[in-house]
Each structure stands twice: as structure tokens, then as C-alpha cells.
PDB file of C-alpha atoms and ligand atoms in Angstrom:
ATOM      1  CA  MET A   1      -9.482 -10.141  12.652  1.00 63.00           C
ATOM      2  CA  SER A   2     -10.437  -6.921  10.884  1.00 81.00           C
ATOM      3  CA  LYS A   3      -9.121  -6.412   7.379  1.00 92.00           C
ATOM      4  CA  HIS A   4      -6.035  -4.350   6.677  1.00 97.00           C
ATOM      5  CA  ILE A   5      -6.723  -1.174   4.769  1.00 98.00           C
ATOM      6  CA  LEU A   6      -4.160  -0.168   2.170  1.00 98.00           C
ATOM      7  CA  GLY A   7      -3.273   3.366   1.158  1.00 98.00           C
ATOM      8  CA  VAL A   8      -1.322   3.494  -2.099  1.00 98.00           C
ATOM      9  CA  LEU A   9       0.841   6.516  -2.943  1.00 98.00           C
ATOM     10  CA  CYS A  10       1.796   7.121  -6.582  1.00 98.00           C
ATOM     11  CA  SER A  11       3.304   9.881  -8.685  1.00 97.00           C
ATOM     12  CA  GLY A  12       2.716   8.699 -12.228  1.00 96.00           C
ATOM     13  CA  ARG A  13       1.603   5.848 -14.449  1.00 97.00           C
ATOM     14  CA  GLY A  14       0.301   3.567 -11.713  1.00 98.00           C
ATOM     15  CA  SER A  15       0.929   0.163 -13.286  1.00 98.00           C
ATOM     16  CA  ASN A  16       1.896  -1.259  -9.878  1.00 98.00           C
ATOM     17  CA  LEU A  17      -1.284   0.227  -8.446  1.00 98.00           C
ATOM     18  CA  GLN A  18      -3.177  -1.571 -11.216  1.00 98.00           C
ATOM     19  CA  SER A  19      -1.548  -4.903 -10.391  1.00 98.00           C
ATOM     20  CA  ILE A  20      -2.391  -4.401  -6.698  1.00 98.00           C
ATOM     21  CA  MET A  21      -6.043  -3.606  -7.508  1.00 98.00           C
ATOM     22  CA  GLU A  22      -6.236  -6.707  -9.694  1.00 98.00           C
ATOM     23  CA  ALA A  23      -4.671  -8.867  -6.975  1.00 98.00           C
ATOM     24  CA  ILE A  24      -7.276  -7.587  -4.500  1.00 98.00           C
ATOM     25  CA  ASP A  25     -10.065  -8.384  -6.980  1.00 98.00           C
ATOM     26  CA  LYS A  26      -8.700 -11.911  -7.445  1.00 98.00           C
ATOM     27  CA  GLY A  27      -8.419 -12.459  -3.695  1.00 97.00           C
ATOM     28  CA  GLN A  28      -4.621 -12.700  -3.876  1.00 98.00           C
ATOM     29  CA  ILE A  29      -4.368  -9.740  -1.510  1.00 98.00           C
ATOM     30  CA  LYS A  30      -6.878 -10.069   1.284  1.00 98.00           C
ATOM     31  CA  ALA A  31      -7.150  -6.389   2.162  1.00 98.00           C
ATOM     32  CA  GLU A  32      -9.194  -3.357   1.209  1.00 98.00           C
ATOM     33  CA  LEU A  33      -7.836  -0.494  -0.835  1.00 98.00           C
ATOM     34  CA  GLY A  34      -8.926   2.538   1.192  1.00 98.00           C
ATOM     35  CA  ILE A  35      -7.381   5.382  -0.745  1.00 98.00           C
ATOM     36  CA  VAL A  36      -4.975   6.276  -3.534  1.00 98.00           C
ATOM     37  CA  LEU A  37      -2.948   9.448  -3.071  1.00 98.00           C
ATOM     38  CA  THR A  38      -0.815  11.286  -5.583  1.00 98.00           C
ATOM     39  CA  ASP A  39       1.427  14.320  -5.343  1.00 97.00           C
ATOM     40  CA  LYS A  40       0.674  15.390  -8.914  1.00 96.00           C
ATOM     41  CA  PRO A  41      -2.705  16.172 -10.469  1.00 96.00           C
ATOM     42  CA  GLU A  42      -1.710  14.651 -13.829  1.00 96.00           C
ATOM     43  CA  ALA A  43      -0.776  11.240 -12.382  1.00 97.00           C
ATOM     44  CA  LYS A  44      -2.457   8.496 -14.411  1.00 97.00           C
ATOM     45  CA  ALA A  45      -2.825   6.555 -11.156  1.00 98.00           C
ATOM     46  CA  LEU A  46      -5.685   8.914 -10.227  1.00 97.00           C
ATOM     47  CA  GLU A  47      -7.667   7.864 -13.303  1.00 97.00           C
ATOM     48  CA  ARG A  48      -6.977   4.199 -12.680  1.00 98.00           C
ATOM     49  CA  ALA A  49      -8.219   4.445  -9.097  1.00 98.00           C
ATOM     50  CA  GLU A  50     -11.309   6.419 -10.063  1.00 97.00           C
ATOM     51  CA  ALA A  51     -12.115   3.938 -12.836  1.00 97.00           C
ATOM     52  CA  ALA A  52     -12.015   1.182 -10.235  1.00 97.00           C
ATOM     53  CA  GLY A  53     -14.267   3.139  -7.857  1.00 97.00           C
ATOM     54  CA  ILE A  54     -11.488   3.766  -5.337  1.00 98.00           C
ATOM     55  CA  LYS A  55     -11.213   7.064  -3.463  1.00 98.00           C
ATOM     56  CA  ALA A  56      -8.421   9.021  -5.127  1.00 98.00           C
ATOM     57  CA  VAL A  57      -6.994  12.296  -3.856  1.00 98.00           C
ATOM     58  CA  CYS A  58      -4.231  14.510  -5.144  1.00 98.00           C
ATOM     59  CA  VAL A  59      -2.267  16.353  -2.488  1.00 98.00           C
ATOM     60  CA  ASN A  60      -0.522  18.712  -4.864  1.00 97.00           C
ATOM     61  CA  ARG A  61       2.995  19.182  -3.531  1.00 94.00           C
ATOM     62  CA  LYS A  62       3.265  22.478  -5.389  1.00 94.00           C
ATOM     63  CA  GLU A  63       0.316  23.897  -3.469  1.00 96.00           C
ATOM     64  CA  CYS A  64       1.719  22.952  -0.061  1.00 97.00           C
ATOM     65  CA  SER A  65       3.678  25.433   2.001  1.00 97.00           C
ATOM     66  CA  GLY A  66       6.498  22.943   2.548  1.00 96.00           C
ATOM     67  CA  GLN A  67       7.365  19.299   3.139  1.00 97.00           C
ATOM     68  CA  GLN A  68       5.803  19.193   6.613  1.00 97.00           C
ATOM     69  CA  ASP A  69       2.532  20.659   5.362  1.00 98.00           C
ATOM     70  CA  PHE A  70       2.529  18.175   2.449  1.00 98.00           C
ATOM     71  CA  GLU A  71       3.143  15.185   4.696  1.00 98.00           C
ATOM     72  CA  GLU A  72       0.606  16.279   7.308  1.00 98.00           C
ATOM     73  CA  LYS A  73      -2.007  16.404   4.554  1.00 98.00           C
ATOM     74  CA  LEU A  74      -1.031  12.914   3.371  1.00 98.00           C
ATOM     75  CA  VAL A  75      -1.190  11.580   6.931  1.00 98.00           C
ATOM     76  CA  ALA A  76      -4.600  13.192   7.486  1.00 98.00           C
ATOM     77  CA  GLU A  77      -6.004  11.520   4.349  1.00 98.00           C
ATOM     78  CA  LEU A  78      -4.502   8.157   5.266  1.00 98.00           C
ATOM     79  CA  ARG A  79      -5.832   8.357   8.836  1.00 98.00           C
ATOM     80  CA  GLN A  80      -9.273   9.366   7.657  1.00 98.00           C
ATOM     81  CA  ALA A  81      -9.351   6.328   5.373  1.00 98.00           C
ATOM     82  CA  GLY A  82      -8.287   4.095   8.276  1.00 98.00           C
ATOM     83  CA  VAL A  83      -5.114   2.985   6.506  1.00 98.00           C
ATOM     84  CA  THR A  84      -3.032   0.315   8.255  1.00 98.00           C
ATOM     85  CA  CYS A  85      -0.495  -0.301   5.486  1.00 98.00           C
ATOM     86  CA  VAL A  86       1.038   2.422   3.310  1.00 98.00           C
ATOM     87  CA  VAL A  87       2.165   1.185  -0.103  1.00 98.00           C
ATOM     88  CA  LEU A  88       4.553   3.371  -2.089  1.00 98.00           C
ATOM     89  CA  ALA A  89       4.141   2.490  -5.758  1.00 98.00           C
ATOM     90  CA  GLY A  90       6.182   4.797  -7.929  1.00 97.00           C
ATOM     91  CA  PHE A  91       5.905   7.632  -5.410  1.00 97.00           C
ATOM     92  CA  MET A  92       8.758   9.924  -6.374  1.00 94.00           C
ATOM     93  CA  ARG A  93       9.052  11.890  -3.128  1.00 94.00           C
ATOM     94  CA  ILE A  94      11.326  11.286  -0.211  1.00 92.00           C
ATOM     95  CA  LEU A  95       9.376  11.057   3.023  1.00 96.00           C
ATOM     96  CA  SER A  96      10.710  12.638   6.196  1.00 97.00           C
ATOM     97  CA  PRO A  97      11.156  10.925   9.578  1.00 97.00           C
ATOM     98  CA  TYR A  98       7.867  12.542  10.636  1.00 98.00           C
ATOM     99  CA  PHE A  99       5.890  10.531   8.053  1.00 98.00           C
ATOM    100  CA  VAL A 100       7.924   7.355   8.567  1.00 98.00           C
ATOM    101  CA  ASN A 101       7.244   7.496  12.310  1.00 98.00           C
ATOM    102  CA  GLU A 102       3.528   8.071  11.830  1.00 98.00           C
ATOM    103  CA  PHE A 103       3.358   4.665  10.125  1.00 98.00           C
ATOM    104  CA  LYS A 104       6.319   2.924  11.719  1.00 95.00           C
ATOM    105  CA  HIS A 105       6.987  -0.502  10.145  1.00 96.00           C
ATOM    106  CA  GLN A 106       3.793  -0.131   8.117  1.00 98.00           C
ATOM    107  CA  ILE A 107       5.233   1.427   4.943  1.00 98.00           C
ATOM    108  CA  LEU A 108       6.366  -0.677   1.971  1.00 98.00           C
ATOM    109  CA  ASN A 109       8.235   0.501  -1.115  1.00 98.00           C
ATOM    110  CA  ILE A 110       9.182  -1.038  -4.440  1.00 98.00           C
ATOM    111  CA  HIS A 111      12.444  -0.176  -6.141  1.00 98.00           C
ATOM    112  CA  PRO A 112      13.428  -1.337  -9.650  1.00 98.00           C
ATOM    113  CA  SER A 113      16.901  -2.672  -8.841  1.00 98.00           C
ATOM    114  CA  LEU A 114      18.562  -5.158  -6.548  1.00 98.00           C
ATOM    115  CA  LEU A 115      19.151  -2.981  -3.504  1.00 98.00           C
ATOM    116  CA  PRO A 116      21.471  -1.846  -2.074  1.00 98.00           C
ATOM    117  CA  SER A 117      22.802  -1.386  -5.615  1.00 98.00           C
ATOM    118  CA  PHE A 118      21.444   1.363  -7.818  1.00 98.00           C
ATOM    119  CA  CYS A 119      19.150   3.232  -5.461  1.00 96.00           C
ATOM    120  CA  GLY A 120      17.775   6.588  -6.581  1.00 95.00           C
ATOM    121  CA  ALA A 121      15.616   7.744  -9.455  1.00 94.00           C
ATOM    122  CA  HIS A 122      17.588   6.320 -12.419  1.00 97.00           C
ATOM    123  CA  ALA A 123      18.118   2.680 -11.514  1.00 98.00           C
ATOM    124  CA  HIS A 124      17.931   1.214 -15.027  1.00 98.00           C
ATOM    125  CA  ARG A 125      20.212   3.870 -16.508  1.00 98.00           C
ATOM    126  CA  ASP A 126      22.727   3.267 -13.725  1.00 98.00           C
ATOM    127  CA  VAL A 127      22.581  -0.530 -14.150  1.00 98.00           C
ATOM    128  CA  LEU A 128      23.286  -0.214 -17.893  1.00 98.00           C
ATOM    129  CA  ALA A 129      26.086   2.274 -17.315  1.00 98.00           C
ATOM    130  CA  TYR A 130      27.714  -0.006 -14.749  1.00 98.00           C
ATOM    131  CA  GLY A 131      27.443  -3.143 -16.869  1.00 98.00           C
ATOM    132  CA  THR A 132      25.918  -5.609 -14.413  1.00 98.00           C
ATOM    133  CA  LYS A 133      24.620  -8.843 -15.935  1.00 98.00           C
ATOM    134  CA  VAL A 134      21.648  -9.129 -13.592  1.00 98.00           C
ATOM    135  CA  SER A 135      19.118  -6.622 -12.317  1.00 98.00           C
ATOM    136  CA  GLY A 136      15.734  -6.938 -10.657  1.00 98.00           C
ATOM    137  CA  CYS A 137      13.424  -5.401  -8.128  1.00 98.00           C
ATOM    138  CA  THR A 138      13.228  -5.078  -4.366  1.00 98.00           C
ATOM    139  CA  ILE A 139      10.341  -4.680  -1.948  1.00 98.00           C
ATOM    140  CA  HIS A 140      11.411  -3.235   1.381  1.00 98.00           C
ATOM    141  CA  PHE A 141      10.103  -1.584   4.515  1.00 98.00           C
ATOM    142  CA  VAL A 142      10.627   2.151   4.469  1.00 98.00           C
ATOM    143  CA  ASP A 143      12.894   3.712   7.061  1.00 96.00           C
ATOM    144  CA  GLU A 144      14.471   7.167   7.235  1.00 93.00           C
ATOM    145  CA  GLY A 145      17.030   6.467   4.482  1.00 92.00           C
ATOM    146  CA  MET A 146      16.407   6.545   0.730  1.00 92.00           C
ATOM    147  CA  ASP A 147      15.709   3.047  -0.695  1.00 93.00           C
ATOM    148  CA  HIS A 148      17.289   1.780   2.504  1.00 94.00           C
ATOM    149  CA  GLY A 149      14.915  -0.092   4.810  1.00 97.00           C
ATOM    150  CA  PRO A 150      14.967  -3.847   5.534  1.00 98.00           C
ATOM    151  CA  ILE A 151      14.385  -6.022   2.473  1.00 98.00           C
ATOM    152  CA  ILE A 152      11.255  -8.173   2.214  1.00 98.00           C
ATOM    153  CA  LEU A 153      11.480  -9.777  -1.250  1.00 98.00           C
ATOM    154  CA  GLN A 154      13.673  -9.505  -4.340  1.00 98.00           C
ATOM    155  CA  ASP A 155      13.556 -11.010  -7.805  1.00 98.00           C
ATOM    156  CA  THR A 156      16.022 -10.923 -10.669  1.00 98.00           C
ATOM    157  CA  VAL A 157      16.077 -10.478 -14.438  1.00 98.00           C
ATOM    158  CA  PRO A 158      18.977 -10.832 -16.857  1.00 98.00           C
ATOM    159  CA  VAL A 159      20.477  -7.711 -18.406  1.00 98.00           C
ATOM    160  CA  MET A 160      20.924  -8.173 -22.171  1.00 98.00           C
ATOM    161  CA  ASP A 161      23.776  -6.720 -24.214  1.00 98.00           C
ATOM    162  CA  ASP A 162      21.372  -4.744 -26.378  1.00 98.00           C
ATOM    163  CA  ASP A 163      19.128  -3.498 -23.543  1.00 98.00           C
ATOM    164  CA  THR A 164      17.965   0.098 -23.454  1.00 98.00           C
ATOM    165  CA  GLU A 165      16.511   1.710 -20.339  1.00 98.00           C
ATOM    166  CA  ASP A 166      13.057   0.974 -21.758  1.00 98.00           C
ATOM    167  CA  THR A 167      13.613  -2.718 -22.517  1.00 98.00           C
ATOM    168  CA  LEU A 168      15.229  -3.344 -19.143  1.00 98.00           C
ATOM    169  CA  ALA A 169      12.495  -1.406 -17.333  1.00 98.00           C
ATOM    170  CA  ALA A 170       9.817  -3.442 -19.115  1.00 98.00           C
ATOM    171  CA  ARG A 171      11.484  -6.738 -18.134  1.00 98.00           C
ATOM    172  CA  VAL A 172      11.792  -5.653 -14.506  1.00 98.00           C
ATOM    173  CA  LEU A 173       8.213  -4.326 -14.434  1.00 98.00           C
ATOM    174  CA  VAL A 174       6.798  -7.773 -15.221  1.00 98.00           C
ATOM    175  CA  LYS A 175       8.496  -9.038 -12.043  1.00 98.00           C
ATOM    176  CA  GLU A 176       7.368  -6.007 -10.025  1.00 98.00           C
ATOM    177  CA  HIS A 177       3.741  -6.705 -10.808  1.00 98.00           C
ATOM    178  CA  VAL A 178       4.049 -10.202  -9.348  1.00 98.00           C
ATOM    179  CA  LEU A 179       6.341  -9.422  -6.425  1.00 98.00           C
ATOM    180  CA  TYR A 180       4.521  -6.455  -4.888  1.00 98.00           C
ATOM    181  CA  PRO A 181       1.174  -8.213  -4.416  1.00 98.00           C
ATOM    182  CA  LYS A 182       3.056 -11.151  -2.861  1.00 98.00           C
ATOM    183  CA  ALA A 183       4.868  -8.909  -0.385  1.00 98.00           C
ATOM    184  CA  ILE A 184       1.674  -7.043   0.506  1.00 98.00           C
ATOM    185  CA  GLN A 185      -0.122 -10.296   1.211  1.00 98.00           C
ATOM    186  CA  LEU A 186       2.765 -11.443   3.440  1.00 98.00           C
ATOM    187  CA  PHE A 187       2.390  -8.197   5.393  1.00 98.00           C
ATOM    188  CA  VAL A 188      -1.379  -8.539   5.576  1.00 98.00           C
ATOM    189  CA  ASP A 189      -1.014 -12.123   6.815  1.00 97.00           C
ATOM    190  CA  GLY A 190       1.275 -10.950   9.612  1.00 97.00           C
ATOM    191  CA  ARG A 191       4.091 -13.109   8.232  1.00 98.00           C
ATOM    192  CA  LEU A 192       6.785 -10.418   8.128  1.00 98.00           C
ATOM    193  CA  GLU A 193       8.857 -10.371  11.267  1.00 98.00           C
ATOM    194  CA  LEU A 194      11.385  -7.587  11.708  1.00 97.00           C
ATOM    195  CA  VAL A 195      14.271  -9.342  13.438  1.00 97.00           C
ATOM    196  CA  ASP A 196      16.254  -6.095  13.678  1.00 97.00           C
ATOM    197  CA  ASP A 197      16.529  -2.900  11.671  1.00 95.00           C
ATOM    198  CA  ARG A 198      17.992  -4.798   8.665  1.00 97.00           C
ATOM    199  CA  HIS A 199      16.496  -8.280   8.672  1.00 98.00           C
ATOM    200  CA  VAL A 200      12.998  -9.420   7.792  1.00 98.00           C
ATOM    201  CA  ARG A 201      12.090 -13.024   8.477  1.00 98.00           C
ATOM    202  CA  ILE A 202       9.187 -14.564   6.597  1.00 98.00           C
ATOM    203  CA  LYS A 203       7.250 -16.721   8.995  1.00 97.00           C
ATOM    204  CA  ASP A 204       5.610 -19.978   7.836  1.00 93.00           C
TER     205      ASP A 204
HETATM  206  C1  LIG B   1       8.306   1.281 -10.919  1.00 74.34           C
HETATM  207  O1  LIG B   1       9.360   0.817 -11.725  1.00 74.34           O
HETATM  208  C2  LIG B   1       8.695   1.271  -9.464  1.00 74.34           C
HETATM  209  O2  LIG B   1       9.570   0.235  -9.130  1.00 74.34           O
HETATM  210  C3  LIG B   1       9.415   2.591  -9.318  1.00 74.34           C
HETATM  211  O3  LIG B   1       8.699   3.482 -10.132  1.00 74.34           O
HETATM  212  C4  LIG B   1       8.036   2.758 -11.178  1.00 74.34           C
HETATM  213  C5  LIG B   1       6.583   3.096 -11.057  1.00 74.34           C
HETATM  214  O4  LIG B   1       5.833   2.558 -12.102  1.00 74.34           O
HETATM  215  N1  LIG B   1       9.511   2.972  -7.932  1.00 74.34           N
HETATM  216  P1  LIG B   1       4.247   2.551 -12.027  1.00 74.34           P
HETATM  217  O5  LIG B   1       3.805   3.984 -11.727  1.00 74.34           O
HETATM  218  O6  LIG B   1       3.825   1.604 -10.941  1.00 74.34           O
HETATM  219  O7  LIG B   1       3.793   2.106 -13.374  1.00 74.34           O
END
């Protein structure tokens, strides 16, 4: 069977990208990383990819004529790289049904809370404001809704009384860096079965 080719989309720091690149190097993800795309030229993820010798391209959202133009450019880059699995890793843009349909059931996302609670851009702040005792992270397939698609894996962390957004984010991030490579490898192995539009079964 030919290898899956990953395309990772990032907007910023790229620590999840880094953990994915390391997992590929260690053979924990048996796939190639074909391309890293960002929507911002200053994204540190670009440097990380370039340092690792991975093709890295910025499709600057600000230079696109609109969302459709932006997404068509992303799709063109992903197609050219032969991508078979799109990995959103801190990509802070909502993707339209056009993009989602181009890679139907082939797009994964990571979110730093236990979905369906605390979706959106300020998960840790919202967790602390609400007062939950547990938080965590979620890997899910991407569908047309925000942080909404069927859940693949989740892991939890405790929320401490004296947590700040930064301390909670750091605790969750440690879990993210383990969980995302695991979920990607399950996808690559063909072990994720979509039972319906909400349920993912992990095959043995
Ligand atoms: C992570 O917490 C991820 O869950 C969220 O955005 C953050 C990205 O961090 N979607 P990084 O760019 O991977 O370091």
C-alpha cells in the first residue's frame, strides 16, 4: 500500500507540528509529511518545517481576494503535494464546506478542551471561567461545523485551583503532543471507521 501523505496547516507556534514531525522521524507515524501550510507569514511553524527540510508555504489570507480564493489556493497546494490526510494543528481559520468536501473524511483537527464543551478560540479561558475540575484535548474529524465533527480520541487533565490560562494550556499541551500522533497513526492504519456522522469506531 502506498504511504499516506500528510499536509499540516498551522497559524502560529507549531508545537503540534513539531511533535508530528518527531513522531514521523521515530516511526510512530508511518506517513510522509508532504507540505506545511500557514495563513500567516510570521507563523513559527514555517521555520520549524523549513528547518526539518519540509516544503513550507504561506498562503497569506490577507493577500487573497476572499475565503474561496484562499481555500482554492490551499487545496491547490495540498493536491500538488499529493496530500491524503489534512492535519489542522493550531490553524485558526474556519474552513468552508467547499474545503471540507474537497477532503471529505480526510481532515483531522485538535482542540484544547473536552468537546463539545468549550469550543472556539478561548477554550482555556472559558474552562477557568466556568470552573470545571477537568479539562483536556480532543482530536476529531472536521465537518462543516466549528469544532464539531465526530470525535476520534480525547484525553483529560485536572484543572487546579490556582491555574492560569498559561498553566492550564501547558498541561493540556503535553497531552496534545502525545494524542495527535496517535490519532494520525490510527487514520494512516485505516483503523478509524466512521459509523455515522457522529461516531468513530477504532478497529482492532
Ligand atoms: C493547540 O493548543 C491546539 O490544540 C489549538 O491551538 C494550539 C496550537 O498550538 N488548536 P501549536 O501551534 O501546535 O503550538
